[in-house]
mmCIF file of C-alpha atoms in Angstrom:
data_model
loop_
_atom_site.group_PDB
_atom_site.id
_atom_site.type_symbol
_atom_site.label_atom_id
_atom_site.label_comp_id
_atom_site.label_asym_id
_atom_site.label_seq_id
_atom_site.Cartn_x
_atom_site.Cartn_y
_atom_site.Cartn_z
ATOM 1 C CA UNK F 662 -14.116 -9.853 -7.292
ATOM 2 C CA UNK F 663 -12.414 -11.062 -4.364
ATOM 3 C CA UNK F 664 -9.096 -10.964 -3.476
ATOM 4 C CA UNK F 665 -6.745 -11.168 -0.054
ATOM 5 C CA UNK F 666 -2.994 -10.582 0.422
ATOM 6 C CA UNK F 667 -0.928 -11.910 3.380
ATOM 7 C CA UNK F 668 2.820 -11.677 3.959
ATOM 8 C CA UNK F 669 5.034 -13.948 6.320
ATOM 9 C CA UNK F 670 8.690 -13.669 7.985
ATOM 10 C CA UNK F 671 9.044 -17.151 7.070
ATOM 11 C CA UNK F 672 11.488 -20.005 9.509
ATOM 12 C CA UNK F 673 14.867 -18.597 8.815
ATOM 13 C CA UNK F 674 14.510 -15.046 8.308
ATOM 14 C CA UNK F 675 14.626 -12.553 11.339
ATOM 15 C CA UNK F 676 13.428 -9.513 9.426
ATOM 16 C CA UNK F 677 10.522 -9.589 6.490
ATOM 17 C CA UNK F 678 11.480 -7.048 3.462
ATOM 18 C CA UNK F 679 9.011 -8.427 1.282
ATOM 19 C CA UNK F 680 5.517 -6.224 0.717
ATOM 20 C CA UNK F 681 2.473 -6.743 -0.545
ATOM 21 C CA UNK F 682 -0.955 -4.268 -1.674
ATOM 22 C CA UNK F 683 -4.080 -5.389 -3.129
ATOM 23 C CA UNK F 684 -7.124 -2.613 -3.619
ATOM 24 C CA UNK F 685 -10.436 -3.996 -5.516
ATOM 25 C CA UNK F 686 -11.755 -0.407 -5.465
ATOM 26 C CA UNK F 687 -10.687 2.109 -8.329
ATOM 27 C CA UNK F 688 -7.207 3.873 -7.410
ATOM 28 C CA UNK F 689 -6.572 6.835 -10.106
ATOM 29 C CA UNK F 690 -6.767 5.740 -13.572
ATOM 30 C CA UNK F 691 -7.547 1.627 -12.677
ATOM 31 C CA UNK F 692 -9.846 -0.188 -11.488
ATOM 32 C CA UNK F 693 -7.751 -1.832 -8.747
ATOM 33 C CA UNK F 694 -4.698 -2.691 -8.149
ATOM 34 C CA UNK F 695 -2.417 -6.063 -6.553
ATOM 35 C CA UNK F 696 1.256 -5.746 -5.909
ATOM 36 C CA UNK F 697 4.229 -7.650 -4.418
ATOM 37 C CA UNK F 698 7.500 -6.878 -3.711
ATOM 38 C CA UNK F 699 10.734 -8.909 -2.514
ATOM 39 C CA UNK F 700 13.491 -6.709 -0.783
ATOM 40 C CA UNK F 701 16.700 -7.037 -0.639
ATOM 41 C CA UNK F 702 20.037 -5.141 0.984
ATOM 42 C CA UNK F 703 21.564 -5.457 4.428
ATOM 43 C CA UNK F 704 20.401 -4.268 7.467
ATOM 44 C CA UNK F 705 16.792 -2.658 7.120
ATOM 45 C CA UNK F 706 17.527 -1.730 3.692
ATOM 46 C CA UNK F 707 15.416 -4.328 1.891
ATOM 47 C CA UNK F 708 12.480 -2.999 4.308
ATOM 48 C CA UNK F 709 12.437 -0.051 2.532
ATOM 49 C CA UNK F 710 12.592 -0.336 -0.645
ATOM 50 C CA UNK F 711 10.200 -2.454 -0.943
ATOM 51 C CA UNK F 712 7.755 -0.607 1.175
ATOM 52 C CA UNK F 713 9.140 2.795 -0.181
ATOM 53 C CA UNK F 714 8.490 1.097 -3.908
ATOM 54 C CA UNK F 715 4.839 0.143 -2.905
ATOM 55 C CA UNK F 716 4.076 3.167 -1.642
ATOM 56 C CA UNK F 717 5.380 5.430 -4.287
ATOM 57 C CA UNK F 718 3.563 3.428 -7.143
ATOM 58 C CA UNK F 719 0.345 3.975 -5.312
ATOM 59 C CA UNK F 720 0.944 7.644 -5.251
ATOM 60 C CA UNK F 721 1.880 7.835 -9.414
ATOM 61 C CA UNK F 722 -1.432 6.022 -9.887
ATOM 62 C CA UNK F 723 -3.440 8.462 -8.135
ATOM 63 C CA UNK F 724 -2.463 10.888 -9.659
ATOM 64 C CA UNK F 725 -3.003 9.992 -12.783
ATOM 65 C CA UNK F 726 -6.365 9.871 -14.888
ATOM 66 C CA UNK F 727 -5.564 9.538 -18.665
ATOM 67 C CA UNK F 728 -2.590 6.954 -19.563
ATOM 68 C CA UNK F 729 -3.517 3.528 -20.119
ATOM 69 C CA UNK F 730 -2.697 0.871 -17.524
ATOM 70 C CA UNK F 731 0.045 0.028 -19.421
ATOM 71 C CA UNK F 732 1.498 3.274 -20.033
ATOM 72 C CA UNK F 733 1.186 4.016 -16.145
ATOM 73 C CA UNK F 734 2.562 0.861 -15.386
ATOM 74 C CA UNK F 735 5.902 1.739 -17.436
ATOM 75 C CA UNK F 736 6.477 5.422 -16.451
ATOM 76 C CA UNK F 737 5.899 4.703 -12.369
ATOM 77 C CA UNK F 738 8.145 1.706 -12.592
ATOM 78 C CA UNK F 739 10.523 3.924 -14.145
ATOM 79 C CA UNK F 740 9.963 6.884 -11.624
ATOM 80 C CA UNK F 741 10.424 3.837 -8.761
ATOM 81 C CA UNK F 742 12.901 2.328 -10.149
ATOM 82 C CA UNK F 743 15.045 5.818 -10.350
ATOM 83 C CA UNK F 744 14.090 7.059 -6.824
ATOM 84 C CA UNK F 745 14.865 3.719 -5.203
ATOM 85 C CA UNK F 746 18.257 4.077 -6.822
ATOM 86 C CA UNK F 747 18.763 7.539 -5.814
ATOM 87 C CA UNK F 748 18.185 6.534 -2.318
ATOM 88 C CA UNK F 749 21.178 3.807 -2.376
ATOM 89 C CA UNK F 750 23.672 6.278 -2.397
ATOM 90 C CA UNK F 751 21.710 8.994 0.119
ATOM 91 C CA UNK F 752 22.494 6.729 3.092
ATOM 92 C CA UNK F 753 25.229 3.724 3.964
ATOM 93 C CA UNK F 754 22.763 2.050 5.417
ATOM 94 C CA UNK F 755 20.624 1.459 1.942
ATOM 95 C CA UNK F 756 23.862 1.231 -0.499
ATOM 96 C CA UNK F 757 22.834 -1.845 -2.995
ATOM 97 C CA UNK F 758 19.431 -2.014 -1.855
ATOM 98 C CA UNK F 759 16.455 -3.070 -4.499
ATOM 99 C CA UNK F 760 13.665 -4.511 -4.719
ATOM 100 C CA UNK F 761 11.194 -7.154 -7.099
ATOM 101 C CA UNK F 762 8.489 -5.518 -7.908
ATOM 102 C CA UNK F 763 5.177 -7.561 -9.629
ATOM 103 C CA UNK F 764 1.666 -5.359 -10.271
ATOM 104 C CA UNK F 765 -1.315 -6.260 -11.883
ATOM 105 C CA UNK F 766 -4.925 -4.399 -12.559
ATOM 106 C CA UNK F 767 -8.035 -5.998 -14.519
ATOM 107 C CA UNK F 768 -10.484 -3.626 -16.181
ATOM 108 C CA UNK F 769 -14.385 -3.832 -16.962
ATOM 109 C CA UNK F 770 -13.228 -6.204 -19.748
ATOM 110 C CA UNK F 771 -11.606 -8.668 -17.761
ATOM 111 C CA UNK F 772 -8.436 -7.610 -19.572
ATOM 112 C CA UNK F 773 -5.453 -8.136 -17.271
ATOM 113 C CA UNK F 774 -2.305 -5.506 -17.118
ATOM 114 C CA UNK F 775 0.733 -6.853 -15.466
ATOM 115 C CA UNK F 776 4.111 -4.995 -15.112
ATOM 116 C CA UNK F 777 7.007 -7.305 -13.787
ATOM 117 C CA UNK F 778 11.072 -6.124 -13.072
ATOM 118 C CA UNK F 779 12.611 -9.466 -10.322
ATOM 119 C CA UNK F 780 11.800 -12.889 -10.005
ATOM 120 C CA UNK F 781 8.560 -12.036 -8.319
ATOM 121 C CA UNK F 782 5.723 -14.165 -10.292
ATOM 122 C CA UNK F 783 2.133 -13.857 -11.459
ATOM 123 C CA UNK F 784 0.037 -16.946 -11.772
ATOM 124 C CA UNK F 785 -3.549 -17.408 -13.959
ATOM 125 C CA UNK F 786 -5.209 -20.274 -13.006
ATOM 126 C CA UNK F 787 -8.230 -22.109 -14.167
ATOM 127 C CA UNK F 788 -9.363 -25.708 -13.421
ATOM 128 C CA UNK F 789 -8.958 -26.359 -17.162
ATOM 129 C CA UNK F 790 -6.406 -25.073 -18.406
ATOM 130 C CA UNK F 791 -4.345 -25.622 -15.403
ATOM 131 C CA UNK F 792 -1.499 -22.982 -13.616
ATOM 132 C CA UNK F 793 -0.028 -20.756 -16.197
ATOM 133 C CA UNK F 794 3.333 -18.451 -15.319
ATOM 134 C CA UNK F 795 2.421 -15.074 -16.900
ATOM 135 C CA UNK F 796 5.816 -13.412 -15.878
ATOM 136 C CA UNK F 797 9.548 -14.278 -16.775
ATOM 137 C CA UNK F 798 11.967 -14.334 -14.184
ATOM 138 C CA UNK F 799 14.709 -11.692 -14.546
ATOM 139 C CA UNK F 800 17.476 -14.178 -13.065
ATOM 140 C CA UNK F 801 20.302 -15.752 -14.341
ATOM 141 C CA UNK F 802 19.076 -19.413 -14.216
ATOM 142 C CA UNK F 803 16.076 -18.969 -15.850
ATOM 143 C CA UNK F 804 17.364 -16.548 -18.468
ATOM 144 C CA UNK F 805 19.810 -19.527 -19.521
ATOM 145 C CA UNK F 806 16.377 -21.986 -18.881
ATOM 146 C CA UNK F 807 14.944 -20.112 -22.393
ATOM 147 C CA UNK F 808 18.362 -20.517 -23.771
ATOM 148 C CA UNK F 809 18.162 -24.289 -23.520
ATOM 149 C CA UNK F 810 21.104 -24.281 -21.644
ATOM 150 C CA UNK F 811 19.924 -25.223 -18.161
ATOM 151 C CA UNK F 812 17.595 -27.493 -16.896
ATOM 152 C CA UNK F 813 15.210 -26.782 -13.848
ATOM 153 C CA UNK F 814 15.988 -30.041 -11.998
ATOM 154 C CA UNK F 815 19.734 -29.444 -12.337
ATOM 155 C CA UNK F 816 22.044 -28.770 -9.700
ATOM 156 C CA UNK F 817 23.608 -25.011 -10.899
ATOM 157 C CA UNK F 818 19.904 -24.213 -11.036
ATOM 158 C CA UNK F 819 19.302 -25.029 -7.194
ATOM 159 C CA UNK F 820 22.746 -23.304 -6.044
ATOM 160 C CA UNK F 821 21.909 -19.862 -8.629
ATOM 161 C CA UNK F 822 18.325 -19.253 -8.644
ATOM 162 C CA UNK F 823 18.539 -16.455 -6.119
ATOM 163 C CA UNK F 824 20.653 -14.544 -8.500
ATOM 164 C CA UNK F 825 18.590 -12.110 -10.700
ATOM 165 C CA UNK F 826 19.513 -10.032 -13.368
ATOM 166 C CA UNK F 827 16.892 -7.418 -13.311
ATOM 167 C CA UNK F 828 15.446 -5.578 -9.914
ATOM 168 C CA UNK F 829 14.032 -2.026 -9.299
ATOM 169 C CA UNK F 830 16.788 0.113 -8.073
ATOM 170 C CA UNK F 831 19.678 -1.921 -8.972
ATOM 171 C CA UNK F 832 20.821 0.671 -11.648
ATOM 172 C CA UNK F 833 19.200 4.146 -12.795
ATOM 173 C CA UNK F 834 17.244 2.755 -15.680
ATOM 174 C CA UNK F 835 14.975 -0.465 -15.644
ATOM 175 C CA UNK F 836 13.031 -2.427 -18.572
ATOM 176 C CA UNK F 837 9.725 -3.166 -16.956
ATOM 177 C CA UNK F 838 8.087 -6.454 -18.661
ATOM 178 C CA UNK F 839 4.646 -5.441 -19.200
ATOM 179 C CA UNK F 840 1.799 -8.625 -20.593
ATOM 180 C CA UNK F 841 -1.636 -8.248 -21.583
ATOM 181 C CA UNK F 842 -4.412 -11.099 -21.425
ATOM 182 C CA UNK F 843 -7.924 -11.741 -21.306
ATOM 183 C CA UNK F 844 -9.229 -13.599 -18.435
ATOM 184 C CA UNK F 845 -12.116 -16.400 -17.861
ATOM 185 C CA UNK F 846 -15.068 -15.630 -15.157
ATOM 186 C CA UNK F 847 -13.489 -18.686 -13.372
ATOM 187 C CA UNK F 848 -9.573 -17.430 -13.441
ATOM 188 C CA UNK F 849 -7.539 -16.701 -10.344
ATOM 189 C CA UNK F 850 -4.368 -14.761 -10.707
ATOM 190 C CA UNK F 851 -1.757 -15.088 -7.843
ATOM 191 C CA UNK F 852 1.118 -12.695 -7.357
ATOM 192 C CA UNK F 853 3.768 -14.064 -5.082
ATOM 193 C CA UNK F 854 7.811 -13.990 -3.846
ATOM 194 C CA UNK F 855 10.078 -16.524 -4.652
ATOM 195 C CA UNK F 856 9.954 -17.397 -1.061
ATOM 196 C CA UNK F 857 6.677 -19.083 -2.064
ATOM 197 C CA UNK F 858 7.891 -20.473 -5.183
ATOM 198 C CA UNK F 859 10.933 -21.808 -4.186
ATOM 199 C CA UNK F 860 9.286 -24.028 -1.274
ATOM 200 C CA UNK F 861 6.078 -24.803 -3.118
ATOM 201 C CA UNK F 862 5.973 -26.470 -6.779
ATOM 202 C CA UNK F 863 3.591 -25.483 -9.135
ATOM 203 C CA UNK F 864 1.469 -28.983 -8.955
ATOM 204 C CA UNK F 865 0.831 -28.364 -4.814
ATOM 205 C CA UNK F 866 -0.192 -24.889 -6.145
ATOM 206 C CA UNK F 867 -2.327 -25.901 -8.460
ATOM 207 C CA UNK F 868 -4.111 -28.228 -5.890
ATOM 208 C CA UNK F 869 -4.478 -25.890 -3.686
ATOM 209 C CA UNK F 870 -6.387 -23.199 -6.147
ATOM 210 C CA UNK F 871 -7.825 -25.682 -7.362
ATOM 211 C CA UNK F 872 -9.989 -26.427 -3.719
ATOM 212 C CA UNK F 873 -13.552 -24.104 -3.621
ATOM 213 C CA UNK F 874 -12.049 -21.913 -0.373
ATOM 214 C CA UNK F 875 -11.839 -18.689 -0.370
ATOM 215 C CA UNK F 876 -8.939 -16.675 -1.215
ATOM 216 C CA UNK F 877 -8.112 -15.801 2.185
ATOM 217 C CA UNK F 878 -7.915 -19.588 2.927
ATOM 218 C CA UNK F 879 -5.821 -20.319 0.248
ATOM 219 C CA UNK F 880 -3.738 -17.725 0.601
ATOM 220 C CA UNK F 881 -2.824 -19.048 4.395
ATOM 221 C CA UNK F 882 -2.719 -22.023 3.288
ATOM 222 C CA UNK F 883 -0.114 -21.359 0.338
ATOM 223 C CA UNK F 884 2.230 -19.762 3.024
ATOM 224 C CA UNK F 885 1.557 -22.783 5.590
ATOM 225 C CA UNK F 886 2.939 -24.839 3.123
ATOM 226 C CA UNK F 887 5.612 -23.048 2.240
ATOM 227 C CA UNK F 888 6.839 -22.788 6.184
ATOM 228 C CA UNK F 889 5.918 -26.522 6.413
ATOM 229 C CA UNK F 890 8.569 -27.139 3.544
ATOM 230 C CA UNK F 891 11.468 -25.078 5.151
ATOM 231 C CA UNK F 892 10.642 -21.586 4.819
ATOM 232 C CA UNK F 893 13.697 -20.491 4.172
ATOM 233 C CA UNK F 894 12.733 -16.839 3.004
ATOM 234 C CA UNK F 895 9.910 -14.610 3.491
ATOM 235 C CA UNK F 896 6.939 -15.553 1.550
ATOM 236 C CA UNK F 897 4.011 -13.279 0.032
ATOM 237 C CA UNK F 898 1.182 -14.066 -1.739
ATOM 238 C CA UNK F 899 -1.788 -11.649 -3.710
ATOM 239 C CA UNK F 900 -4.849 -14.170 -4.576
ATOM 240 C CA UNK F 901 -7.598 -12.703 -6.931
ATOM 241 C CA UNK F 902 -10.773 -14.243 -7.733
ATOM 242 C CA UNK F 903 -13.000 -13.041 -10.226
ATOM 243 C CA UNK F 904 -15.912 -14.627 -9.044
ATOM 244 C CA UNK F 905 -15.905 -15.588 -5.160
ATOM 245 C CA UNK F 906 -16.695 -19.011 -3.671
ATOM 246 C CA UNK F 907 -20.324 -19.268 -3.161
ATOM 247 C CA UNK F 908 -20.891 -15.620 -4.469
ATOM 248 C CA UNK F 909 -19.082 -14.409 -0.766
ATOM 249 C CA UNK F 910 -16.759 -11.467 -1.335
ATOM 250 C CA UNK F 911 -13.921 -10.936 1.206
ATOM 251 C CA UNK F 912 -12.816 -7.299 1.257
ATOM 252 C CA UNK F 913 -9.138 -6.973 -0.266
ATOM 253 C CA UNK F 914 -6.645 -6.745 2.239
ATOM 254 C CA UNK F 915 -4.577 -3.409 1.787
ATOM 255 C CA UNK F 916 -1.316 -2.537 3.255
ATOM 256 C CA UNK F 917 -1.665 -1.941 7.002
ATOM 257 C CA UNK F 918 1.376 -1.093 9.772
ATOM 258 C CA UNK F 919 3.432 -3.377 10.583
ATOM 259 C CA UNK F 920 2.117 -4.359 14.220
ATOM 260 C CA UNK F 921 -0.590 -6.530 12.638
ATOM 261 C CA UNK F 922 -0.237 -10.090 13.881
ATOM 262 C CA UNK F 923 0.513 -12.441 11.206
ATOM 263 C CA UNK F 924 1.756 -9.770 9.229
ATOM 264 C CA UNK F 925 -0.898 -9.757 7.179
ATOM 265 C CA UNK F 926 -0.694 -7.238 3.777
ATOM 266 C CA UNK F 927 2.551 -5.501 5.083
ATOM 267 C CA UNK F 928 3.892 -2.119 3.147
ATOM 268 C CA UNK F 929 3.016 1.251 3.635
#
């Protein structure tokens, strides 16, 4: 496995409150672990949580050694979710704060557990069966998208999309999306913001996954081409290869401080 997370202010942002982890080593119960998370709040608010939400999941997964991925997934989002909320109302400064959250693990199966709450996405892509959205978007455009009452090229779409329905910490209970698949030696699974999403369409994506780099180039390369198109928001990206280019393995990039040029794998 090889895998390699990055994170990036973007052109028109002066603070980044997006986050991003990736582990390929076991972490309590799992295997490994890949997570992003998209801020938001005033001030340094969406900072926080997002960090604060990284962190904390981390800690509920090492501690625990007997629920399935699933199960973990659903009972740490809820612990986040409820903490992050808590935290609102302890200070001004955080009032309304909340964060995306998007996590993954793959076990010895290659069965995938993701766990979604935002508009945060996860990819699986494979050159034949092409880029595949895993997660739904918890916002209001796409939620009237399934309805059939929007279309994606329409112009409500473009002015709402940033509007979601569904975030950790936005009230003191959260449904947490949770999807289950089994992946192909040659599938890549991205995790990303909507900073990355909204500047990048899904065929440039697939192009670029589809080239034999490795993760870490494509990663940088996903976020160049978001800044090249605007980058209007901060943009993260998680890339995960089950089997590395040329059988070379780059070491997952795990949350470092926040000094680290290029911002690379920011969170606590």
């Amino acid at each position: 496995m090889e895998a390699f997370a990055l994170t990036d202010v973007g052109k028109c942002r002066d603070m980044n409150q997006d986050a991003v982890y990736a582990q390929c080593t076991p972490i309590g119960n799992l295997k490994n672990l890949f997570v992003v998370a998209d801020g938001m709040g005033g001030h340094q608010a969406g900072d926080y949580a997002s960090s604060y939400a990284i962190s904390r999941l981390q800690e509920l997964i090492c501690k625990e050694q007997d629920r399935t991925a699933s199960e973990l997934f659903e009972r740490a989002f809820q612990i986040v979710n409820y903490e992050v909320f808590e935290k609102g109302y302890s200070k001004i400064e955080f009032y309304g704060m909340g964060t995306t959250l998007v996590a993954c693990t793959l076990d010895e199966n290659r069965v995938l557990t993701v766990a979604n709450v935002g508009d945060s996405r996860l990819y699986v892509y494979n050159k034949e069966k092409g880029l595949r959205q895993i997660t739904r978007d918890h916002s209001y455009v796409e939620e009237l998208v399934r309805k059939g009452q929007l279309t994606r090229d329409s112009e409500l779409y473009q002015q709402s999309k940033n509007i979601i329905t569904r975030a950790i910490g936005a009230s003191e209970e959260v449904k947490t999306d949770i999807f289950q698949l089994e992946l192909e030696p040659k599938d890549q699974i991205l995790l990303c913001s909507d900073g990355l999403t909204n500047m990048v369409p899904d065929y440039l994506i697939s192009l670029l996954l589809a080239i034999p780099d490795s993760a870490q180039d494509k990663v940088k390369q996903l976020i160049w081409e978001a800044n090249h198109a605007g980058g209007s928001d901060n943009i993260s990206a998680v890339l995960i290869r089950l089997e590395p280019e040329n059988g070379l393995e780059h070491e997952a990039a795990e949350a470092v401080p926040d000094d680290i040029s290029e911002e690379e794998t920011r969170g606590l």
